[in-house]
Short mmCIF file of C-alpha atoms and ligand atoms in Angstrom, two decimals:
data_model
loop_
_atom_site.label_atom_id
_atom_site.label_comp_id
_atom_site.label_asym_id
_atom_site.label_seq_id
_atom_site.Cartn_x
_atom_site.Cartn_y
_atom_site.Cartn_z
CA UNK A 22 18.53 22.42 -0.50
CA UNK A 23 18.06 21.43 -4.10
CA UNK A 24 15.53 23.46 -6.02
CA UNK A 25 12.45 21.96 -7.66
CA UNK A 26 14.45 20.92 -11.05
CA UNK A 27 17.15 19.70 -9.18
CA UNK A 28 14.72 17.20 -7.00
CA UNK A 29 12.79 16.28 -9.95
CA UNK A 30 16.42 15.18 -11.72
CA UNK A 31 17.44 13.23 -8.23
CA UNK A 32 13.81 11.55 -8.28
CA UNK A 33 14.32 10.51 -12.07
CA UNK A 34 18.13 9.12 -11.07
CA UNK A 35 16.68 7.23 -8.26
CA UNK A 36 13.96 5.34 -10.31
CA UNK A 37 16.49 4.71 -13.17
CA UNK A 38 19.35 3.27 -10.59
CA UNK A 39 16.54 1.26 -9.13
CA UNK A 40 15.17 -0.05 -12.73
CA UNK A 41 16.03 -3.63 -13.19
CA UNK A 42 14.79 -4.18 -16.40
CA UNK A 43 11.06 -4.14 -16.88
CA UNK A 44 10.60 -3.53 -13.42
CA UNK A 45 12.00 -1.30 -10.72
CA UNK A 46 12.88 -2.69 -6.71
CA UNK A 47 11.77 -0.30 -4.10
CA UNK A 48 15.25 0.22 -2.67
CA UNK A 49 18.59 -1.89 -3.32
CA UNK A 50 19.47 -3.91 -0.33
CA UNK A 51 16.32 -3.64 1.89
CA UNK A 52 13.92 -4.79 -0.82
CA UNK A 53 15.46 -6.25 -3.55
CA UNK A 54 12.43 -7.75 -5.43
CA UNK A 55 9.33 -6.45 -7.09
CA UNK A 56 6.45 -5.36 -4.54
CA UNK A 57 3.09 -4.82 -5.71
CA UNK A 58 1.80 -1.70 -4.60
CA UNK A 59 5.23 0.21 -5.16
CA UNK A 60 5.56 -0.94 -8.52
CA UNK A 61 2.41 0.60 -9.38
CA UNK A 62 3.44 3.93 -7.86
CA UNK A 63 6.99 3.46 -9.41
CA UNK A 64 5.13 2.78 -13.06
CA UNK A 65 2.75 6.09 -12.28
CA UNK A 66 5.84 8.10 -11.22
CA UNK A 67 8.24 6.57 -14.35
CA UNK A 68 5.55 7.45 -17.11
CA UNK A 69 6.06 11.18 -16.22
CA UNK A 70 9.34 10.79 -17.93
CA UNK A 71 9.16 7.62 -19.76
CA UNK A 72 5.89 6.08 -20.58
CA UNK A 73 7.56 2.95 -22.32
CA UNK A 74 9.41 2.01 -19.12
CA UNK A 75 6.29 2.73 -16.74
CA UNK A 76 3.79 0.47 -18.84
CA UNK A 77 6.41 -1.75 -18.58
CA UNK A 78 6.75 -2.13 -15.24
CA UNK A 79 3.11 -2.14 -14.81
CA UNK A 80 2.81 -5.28 -17.47
CA UNK A 81 5.52 -7.07 -15.38
CA UNK A 82 3.44 -6.75 -12.20
CA UNK A 83 0.21 -7.75 -13.76
CA UNK A 84 2.40 -10.61 -15.57
CA UNK A 85 2.73 -12.22 -12.28
CA UNK A 86 -1.12 -12.93 -11.49
CA UNK A 87 -2.02 -16.20 -10.50
CA UNK A 88 -4.73 -18.16 -12.29
CA UNK A 89 -6.92 -17.06 -9.28
CA UNK A 90 -6.77 -13.48 -10.23
CA UNK A 91 -4.51 -12.63 -7.27
CA UNK A 92 -1.42 -10.40 -8.07
CA UNK A 93 1.05 -11.33 -5.48
CA UNK A 94 2.74 -8.95 -3.33
CA UNK A 95 6.15 -10.06 -4.44
CA UNK A 96 7.79 -11.37 -7.33
CA UNK A 97 11.21 -12.69 -7.05
CA UNK A 98 12.41 -11.92 -10.34
CA UNK A 99 16.40 -12.73 -9.51
CA UNK A 100 17.13 -14.65 -6.26
CA UNK A 101 18.99 -12.53 -3.90
CA UNK A 102 20.02 -13.82 -0.56
CA UNK A 103 19.92 -10.47 1.17
CA UNK A 104 16.35 -11.07 1.81
CA UNK A 105 14.32 -12.90 3.98
CA UNK A 106 11.98 -14.49 3.36
CA UNK A 107 12.51 -15.82 -0.05
CA UNK A 108 10.30 -18.13 -2.40
CA UNK A 109 12.20 -21.26 -0.81
CA UNK A 110 9.95 -20.15 2.44
CA UNK A 111 6.92 -19.11 0.56
CA UNK A 112 7.02 -22.44 -1.96
CA UNK A 113 4.01 -21.02 -4.07
CA UNK A 114 5.24 -23.12 -7.22
CA UNK A 115 4.44 -20.36 -9.24
CA UNK A 116 6.71 -19.15 -12.24
CA UNK A 117 7.93 -16.61 -12.03
CA UNK A 118 8.15 -17.54 -8.32
CA UNK A 119 6.10 -15.13 -5.71
CA UNK A 120 4.83 -14.73 -2.59
CA UNK A 121 1.64 -16.11 -1.53
CA UNK A 122 -0.42 -12.86 -0.08
CA UNK A 123 -1.35 -9.80 -2.28
CA UNK A 124 -1.07 -6.26 -1.49
CA UNK A 125 -3.29 -2.88 -1.65
CA UNK A 126 -4.92 -2.89 -5.36
CA UNK A 127 -3.56 0.69 -6.13
CA UNK A 128 -2.87 -0.49 -9.83
CA UNK A 129 -6.09 0.21 -11.27
CA UNK A 130 -6.11 4.06 -10.01
CA UNK A 131 -2.32 4.17 -11.36
CA UNK A 132 -3.55 2.94 -14.66
CA UNK A 133 -6.16 5.13 -15.01
CA UNK A 134 -4.19 8.18 -14.58
CA UNK A 135 -1.12 6.76 -16.81
CA UNK A 136 -4.16 6.34 -19.38
CA UNK A 137 -5.21 9.58 -18.98
CA UNK A 138 -1.71 11.35 -19.32
CA UNK A 139 -0.48 8.96 -22.35
CA UNK A 140 -2.85 10.48 -25.44
CA UNK A 141 -0.57 8.03 -27.83
CA UNK A 142 -0.61 4.84 -26.29
CA UNK A 143 -2.95 4.90 -22.79
CA UNK A 144 -6.00 3.46 -24.17
CA UNK A 145 -4.27 0.51 -25.85
CA UNK A 146 -2.60 -0.33 -22.78
CA UNK A 147 -5.48 0.14 -20.45
CA UNK A 148 -7.46 -1.90 -22.64
CA UNK A 149 -4.57 -5.11 -22.40
CA UNK A 150 -4.32 -4.64 -18.84
CA UNK A 151 -8.16 -4.47 -18.14
CA UNK A 152 -9.49 -7.71 -18.06
CA UNK A 153 -6.29 -8.38 -15.33
CA UNK A 154 -7.30 -5.83 -13.53
CA UNK A 155 -10.72 -6.73 -13.14
CA UNK A 156 -9.93 -10.20 -12.51
CA UNK A 157 -7.68 -9.09 -9.21
CA UNK A 158 -10.95 -6.95 -7.95
CA UNK A 159 -13.02 -9.93 -8.53
CA UNK A 160 -10.62 -11.95 -6.38
CA UNK A 161 -10.98 -9.62 -3.79
CA UNK A 162 -14.82 -9.15 -4.02
CA UNK A 163 -14.99 -13.49 -4.04
CA UNK A 164 -12.34 -14.16 -1.65
CA UNK A 165 -11.71 -11.26 1.07
CA UNK A 166 -14.80 -9.48 1.27
CA UNK A 167 -17.31 -11.81 3.63
CA UNK A 168 -17.69 -8.97 6.09
CA UNK A 169 -18.58 -6.46 3.28
CA UNK A 170 -15.06 -4.84 3.78
CA UNK A 171 -11.62 -6.14 2.67
CA UNK A 172 -9.88 -8.78 4.75
CA UNK A 173 -6.22 -9.45 4.96
CA UNK A 174 -4.65 -12.85 6.04
CA UNK A 175 -1.18 -11.25 6.78
CA UNK A 176 -0.34 -7.93 8.05
CA UNK A 177 2.16 -7.69 4.81
CA UNK A 178 -0.99 -7.52 2.83
CA UNK A 179 -2.28 -4.24 4.09
CA UNK A 180 1.11 -2.72 3.30
CA UNK A 181 1.08 -1.54 6.83
CA UNK A 182 3.44 -4.54 8.34
CA UNK A 183 3.33 -3.41 12.05
CA UNK A 184 0.58 -1.13 12.42
CA UNK A 185 -0.93 -0.89 15.83
CA UNK A 186 -4.02 -1.99 13.89
CA UNK A 187 -2.81 -5.77 14.15
CA UNK A 188 -1.69 -5.55 17.79
CA UNK A 189 -4.59 -7.64 19.07
CA UNK A 190 -5.13 -9.92 16.43
CA UNK A 191 -1.36 -10.91 16.70
CA UNK A 192 -1.34 -11.34 20.17
CA UNK A 193 -3.50 -14.22 19.25
CA UNK A 194 -1.05 -16.05 17.26
CA UNK A 195 1.04 -18.66 18.86
CA UNK A 196 4.31 -18.35 17.07
CA UNK A 197 6.34 -20.93 19.41
CA UNK A 198 7.01 -23.71 16.26
CA UNK A 199 8.39 -20.75 14.22
CA UNK A 200 11.87 -22.39 14.49
CA UNK A 201 15.22 -21.11 13.41
CA UNK A 202 15.38 -18.00 11.22
CA UNK A 203 17.68 -15.18 10.12
CA UNK A 204 16.06 -11.99 9.47
CA UNK A 205 17.93 -9.43 7.06
CA UNK A 206 16.09 -6.60 7.47
CA UNK A 207 17.85 -5.43 10.23
CA UNK A 208 21.25 -6.07 8.41
CA UNK A 209 20.09 -3.10 5.94
CA UNK A 210 18.30 -0.61 8.51
CA UNK A 211 18.59 0.12 12.36
CA UNK A 212 16.23 -2.33 14.11
CA UNK A 213 14.66 0.91 16.18
CA UNK A 214 12.88 1.25 12.74
CA UNK A 215 11.97 -1.87 11.74
CA UNK A 216 9.27 -4.26 13.09
CA UNK A 217 10.28 -6.26 16.46
CA UNK A 218 11.06 -9.70 16.80
CA UNK A 219 7.93 -10.63 18.30
CA UNK A 220 5.98 -8.92 15.12
CA UNK A 221 8.37 -10.89 12.99
CA UNK A 222 8.18 -14.32 14.47
CA UNK A 223 4.16 -14.08 13.73
CA UNK A 224 4.88 -12.99 10.14
CA UNK A 225 6.46 -16.06 9.34
CA UNK A 226 4.21 -18.07 11.32
CA UNK A 227 1.87 -16.76 9.10
CA UNK A 228 3.66 -17.71 6.36
CA UNK A 229 4.69 -21.35 7.16
CA UNK A 230 0.55 -21.53 8.04
CA UNK A 231 -0.40 -20.37 4.47
CA UNK A 232 2.39 -22.51 2.76
CA UNK A 233 1.03 -25.58 4.85
CA UNK A 234 -2.29 -24.74 3.58
CA UNK A 235 -1.10 -24.75 0.18
CA UNK A 236 -2.10 -20.92 -0.33
CA UNK A 237 -5.92 -22.00 -0.49
CA UNK A 238 -7.95 -18.99 0.35
CA UNK A 239 -10.93 -21.15 1.35
CA UNK A 240 -8.69 -23.18 3.84
CA UNK A 241 -7.28 -19.72 4.97
CA UNK A 242 -10.12 -18.22 5.72
CA UNK A 243 -11.51 -20.87 7.57
CA UNK A 244 -8.30 -21.78 9.52
CA UNK A 245 -6.05 -18.94 9.11
CA UNK A 246 -4.68 -17.23 12.66
CA UNK A 247 -5.17 -14.15 11.52
CA UNK A 248 -8.25 -12.43 9.02
CA UNK A 249 -8.78 -8.70 9.85
CA UNK A 250 -10.87 -6.40 8.17
CA UNK A 251 -8.63 -3.17 7.12
CA UNK A 252 -9.83 0.33 6.45
CA UNK A 253 -6.73 0.89 4.03
CA UNK A 254 -7.07 -2.14 1.99
CA UNK A 255 -11.30 -1.44 1.77
CA UNK A 256 -11.00 2.33 1.09
CA UNK A 257 -8.03 1.56 -1.66
CA UNK A 258 -9.93 -0.86 -3.44
CA UNK A 259 -13.21 1.31 -3.41
CA UNK A 260 -11.09 4.14 -5.13
CA UNK A 261 -9.80 1.30 -7.46
CA UNK A 262 -13.05 0.04 -8.47
CA UNK A 263 -14.22 3.99 -9.17
CA UNK A 264 -10.86 4.00 -11.46
CA UNK A 265 -11.93 0.47 -13.45
CA UNK A 266 -15.30 1.63 -14.22
CA UNK A 267 -13.73 5.09 -15.40
CA UNK A 268 -11.24 2.81 -17.71
CA UNK A 269 -14.41 0.33 -18.63
CA UNK A 270 -16.16 3.26 -19.95
CA UNK A 271 -13.07 4.69 -21.82
CA UNK A 272 -13.07 1.66 -23.50
CA UNK A 273 -16.85 0.88 -24.14
CA UNK A 274 -16.71 -2.03 -21.71
CA UNK A 275 -19.77 -2.54 -19.25
CA UNK A 276 -19.49 -1.55 -16.08
CA UNK A 277 -22.26 -3.23 -14.15
CA UNK A 278 -20.38 -5.68 -12.15
CA UNK A 279 -17.90 -2.99 -11.14
CA UNK A 280 -20.65 -0.65 -9.75
CA UNK A 281 -21.85 -3.46 -8.09
CA UNK A 282 -18.72 -4.04 -6.40
CA UNK A 283 -18.53 -0.81 -5.52
CA UNK A 284 -21.99 -0.83 -3.68
CA UNK A 285 -21.11 -3.46 -1.86
CA UNK A 286 -18.10 -1.84 -0.64
CA UNK A 287 -19.74 1.24 0.40
CA UNK A 288 -22.21 -0.73 2.82
CA UNK A 289 -19.07 -2.84 3.82
CA UNK A 290 -17.10 0.09 5.12
CA UNK A 291 -19.82 1.04 7.38
CA UNK A 292 -18.74 -1.72 9.33
CA UNK A 293 -15.44 -0.29 10.25
CA UNK A 294 -16.97 2.58 11.65
CA UNK A 295 -15.79 2.60 15.39
CA UNK A 296 -19.28 4.21 16.54
CA UNK A 297 -17.72 4.23 20.68
CA UNK A 298 -13.93 5.92 19.00
CA UNK A 299 -16.02 7.89 16.58
CA UNK A 300 -13.74 7.00 13.48
CA UNK A 301 -12.90 4.07 10.95
CA UNK A 302 -10.82 1.37 12.65
CA UNK A 303 -9.75 -2.44 11.85
CA UNK A 304 -12.04 -5.18 12.84
CA UNK A 305 -10.49 -8.47 13.71
CA UNK A 306 -13.21 -10.74 11.95
CA UNK A 307 -12.06 -13.47 14.32
CA UNK A 308 -13.04 -12.16 17.35
CA UNK A 309 -15.64 -9.07 16.36
CA UNK A 310 -13.36 -6.82 18.32
CA UNK A 311 -12.25 -3.03 16.91
CA UNK A 312 -8.31 -2.44 16.99
CA UNK A 313 -9.17 0.81 18.65
CA UNK A 314 -6.81 2.95 16.70
CA UNK A 315 -6.69 5.97 14.45
CA UNK A 316 -3.99 5.63 11.44
CA UNK A 317 -3.33 7.03 8.16
CA UNK A 318 -5.22 4.51 6.78
CA UNK A 319 -8.34 5.58 8.47
CA UNK A 320 -7.80 9.16 6.77
CA UNK A 321 -7.95 7.34 3.35
CA UNK A 322 -11.84 7.43 3.81
CA UNK A 323 -12.18 10.13 1.25
CA UNK A 324 -10.26 8.47 -1.00
CA UNK A 325 -12.90 5.65 -0.88
CA UNK A 326 -15.56 8.51 -0.83
CA UNK A 327 -16.59 7.33 2.51
CA UNK A 328 -15.43 10.30 4.32
CA UNK A 329 -17.37 12.24 7.23
CA UNK A 330 -17.13 15.37 9.08
CA UNK A 331 -16.21 13.56 12.10
CA UNK A 332 -12.90 12.30 10.54
CA UNK A 333 -12.18 15.87 9.57
CA UNK A 334 -12.20 16.80 13.55
CA UNK A 335 -9.64 13.94 14.07
CA UNK A 336 -7.40 14.69 11.07
CA UNK A 337 -7.20 18.48 11.94
CA UNK A 338 -6.34 17.45 15.45
CA UNK A 339 -3.60 14.74 14.54
CA UNK A 340 -2.53 17.54 11.90
CA UNK A 341 -2.01 20.00 14.83
CA UNK A 342 0.04 17.83 16.53
CA UNK A 343 2.42 16.67 13.76
CA UNK A 344 4.71 18.94 12.15
CA UNK A 345 5.54 16.71 9.40
CA UNK A 346 1.97 14.99 9.11
CA UNK A 347 0.18 12.62 8.07
CA UNK A 348 1.62 9.90 10.91
CA UNK A 349 0.88 6.55 10.47
CA UNK A 350 -0.57 6.54 13.82
CA UNK A 351 -2.33 9.32 15.88
CA UNK A 352 0.32 10.73 18.08
CA UNK A 353 -1.98 10.66 20.91
CA UNK A 354 -2.12 7.00 20.93
CA UNK A 355 0.32 5.65 23.83
CA UNK A 356 1.72 3.09 21.28
CA UNK A 357 3.00 5.76 19.08
CA UNK A 358 6.59 5.49 17.58
CA UNK A 359 8.00 8.15 15.67
CA UNK A 360 10.58 6.12 13.84
CA UNK A 361 9.22 2.61 13.98
CA UNK A 362 7.82 1.83 10.36
CA UNK A 363 4.11 2.08 10.55
CA UNK A 364 3.67 3.12 13.96
CA UNK A 365 4.21 6.65 13.63
CA UNK A 366 6.18 7.64 10.81
CA UNK A 367 5.00 9.80 7.94
CA UNK A 368 4.86 8.26 4.20
CA UNK A 369 4.82 9.84 1.05
CA UNK A 370 2.48 7.39 -0.94
CA UNK A 371 -0.29 7.32 1.95
CA UNK A 372 0.17 11.19 1.65
CA UNK A 373 -0.90 11.09 -1.97
CA UNK A 374 -3.66 8.94 -1.80
CA UNK A 375 -5.06 11.27 1.39
CA UNK A 376 -4.38 14.27 -0.86
CA UNK A 377 -6.08 12.74 -4.09
CA UNK A 378 -9.12 11.48 -1.93
CA UNK A 379 -9.61 15.48 -0.66
CA UNK A 380 -9.63 16.25 -4.21
CA UNK A 381 -11.97 13.78 -5.45
CA UNK A 382 -14.26 15.15 -2.87
CA UNK A 383 -13.63 18.96 -4.00
CA UNK A 384 -11.78 19.62 -0.69
CA UNK A 385 -9.37 20.94 -2.98
CA UNK A 386 -7.52 23.44 0.06
CA UNK A 387 -7.05 20.63 2.05
CA UNK A 388 -5.41 18.55 -1.03
CA UNK A 389 -2.85 21.41 -1.77
CA UNK A 390 -1.87 21.78 1.74
CA UNK A 391 -1.02 18.04 2.11
CA UNK A 392 0.81 18.20 -1.21
CA UNK A 393 2.97 21.09 -0.17
CA UNK A 394 3.75 19.64 3.27
CA UNK A 395 4.98 16.48 1.67
CA UNK A 396 7.20 18.48 -0.98
CA UNK A 397 8.61 20.63 1.77
CA UNK A 398 9.19 17.20 3.32
CA UNK A 399 10.62 15.77 0.61
CA UNK A 400 12.74 18.94 -0.19
CA UNK A 401 14.35 19.17 3.43
CA UNK A 402 14.76 15.39 4.05
CA UNK A 403 15.03 13.50 0.91
CA UNK A 404 13.52 10.42 -1.07
CA UNK A 405 13.74 8.21 2.29
CA UNK A 406 11.23 5.54 2.35
CA UNK A 407 9.18 7.16 5.64
CA UNK A 408 10.07 10.06 7.86
CA UNK A 409 9.97 10.87 11.62
CA UNK A 410 6.56 13.43 11.72
CA UNK A 411 7.69 15.13 14.63
CA UNK A 412 11.09 16.43 12.99
CA UNK A 413 11.27 15.03 9.50
CA UNK A 414 14.49 12.65 10.08
CA UNK A 415 14.49 10.44 7.16
CA UNK A 416 14.17 6.66 8.15
CA UNK A 417 14.38 3.08 6.76
CA UNK A 418 15.40 2.57 3.37
CA UNK A 419 16.93 5.45 1.18
CA UNK A 420 16.88 6.44 -1.98
CA UNK A 421 13.19 5.17 -2.49
CA UNK A 422 11.40 4.18 -5.73
CA UNK A 423 7.87 5.21 -4.51
CA UNK A 424 8.73 8.38 -2.47
CA UNK A 425 10.40 9.39 -6.21
CA UNK A 426 7.59 8.40 -7.91
CA UNK A 427 5.25 10.43 -5.84
CA UNK A 428 7.23 13.55 -5.84
CA UNK A 429 7.54 13.22 -9.75
CA UNK A 430 3.70 12.45 -10.18
CA UNK A 431 2.04 14.24 -7.43
CA UNK A 432 3.98 16.31 -4.95
CA UNK A 433 6.60 18.54 -7.29
CA UNK A 434 5.36 21.82 -8.22
CA UNK A 435 6.04 20.45 -11.50
CA UNK A 436 3.67 17.28 -11.58
CA UNK A 437 1.42 16.60 -14.02
CA UNK A 438 -1.81 16.58 -11.27
CA UNK A 439 -4.06 14.82 -13.87
CA UNK A 440 -6.79 13.15 -11.58
CA UNK A 441 -10.10 14.06 -13.29
CA UNK A 442 -11.55 11.65 -15.23
CA UNK A 443 -15.16 10.98 -16.28
C1 LIG B 28 9.14 -6.83 4.06
O1 LIG B 28 9.88 -7.87 4.21
O2 LIG B 28 9.51 -6.06 5.26
C2 LIG B 28 8.06 -6.28 3.45
O3 LIG B 28 7.17 -5.24 3.89
C3 LIG B 28 7.06 -7.39 3.52
O4 LIG B 28 6.54 -7.23 2.22
#
């Protein structure tokens, strides 16, 4: 087993290997482009040993922003035939070519952390990025918060592609016109660890629909086959707004508009409380039905400053039945599948955000315990994309950028631990 110093070294090597010049890929082969939230985590982790390269990654991501304010989920810098669906399928007409959907907005929170850690250039970099971050958050508030919580139009936007949360809404999509296509993900990773064909047919059907609607948000909102309010996106945007306000204050910018967004989302988050099951849940906005599923995104409630005692009870129960927490689905759920992507496995990045949420709410013991559990998992099983919560088995892609990044910035005993702010 490698010691802390060796693991720090290995994490830096992984990030360097995945560095394409100005941005990192999540891992070679499976994900050969720049992914939005992967990139934000990567920037934060990279900045622990190379601030210039870390800031450059954040700038490259934000430079791909659309005029509408949306920051796309993939930026296709250099064509790679090993990935499907590529820019020819998305047809967004953007330069650089991008996908047509977004991803969890962790960027402002990472910029805040990087700003606090970089006394030399942090303020200037944050000043340059601030208008873009604000425009992205404004886009979310304008286009995606009609129910008060943040809605997604494609499961890929949540980052939790095949989560159990989407099963009900996905069942209502007719994929019969999807046509012929060849998946590439299962040529890189065992199919038992990836979404099923039934899921994929629907993922691609939604991409075709977005393309046919020219990625017009109001049309997608009205006609889209999928519209689900997501606790993960909601809690992440809540924290991101709080962090954006902290950045604004550091820059001497007004915070009124951002504070109003925070209020809207605080109220909106209450619509995700499933009173029958007593936990935060995903809500299908087309049918009004809850998904009825407790996921690791539900445990981001503290990250969004919306935690409560009942959620602690769920958290403790889930931890008591998971050797390597936090599983992406409650192991007591009949659909729990310990290796299949977001239907069971443990993800280091979500652990990081849950741990930060504990810290921000004054539960430092819980933050420390989760951080230590995540560090042990990585030390014993490496820098995998995700892990089996029962035995720690590494799964998905290996030498993964964001696992290396959260190791360096949060899990490693040598990590800076800068979170505080005001
Ligand atoms: C994939 O291709 O699996 C990605 O998660 C989509 O963003």
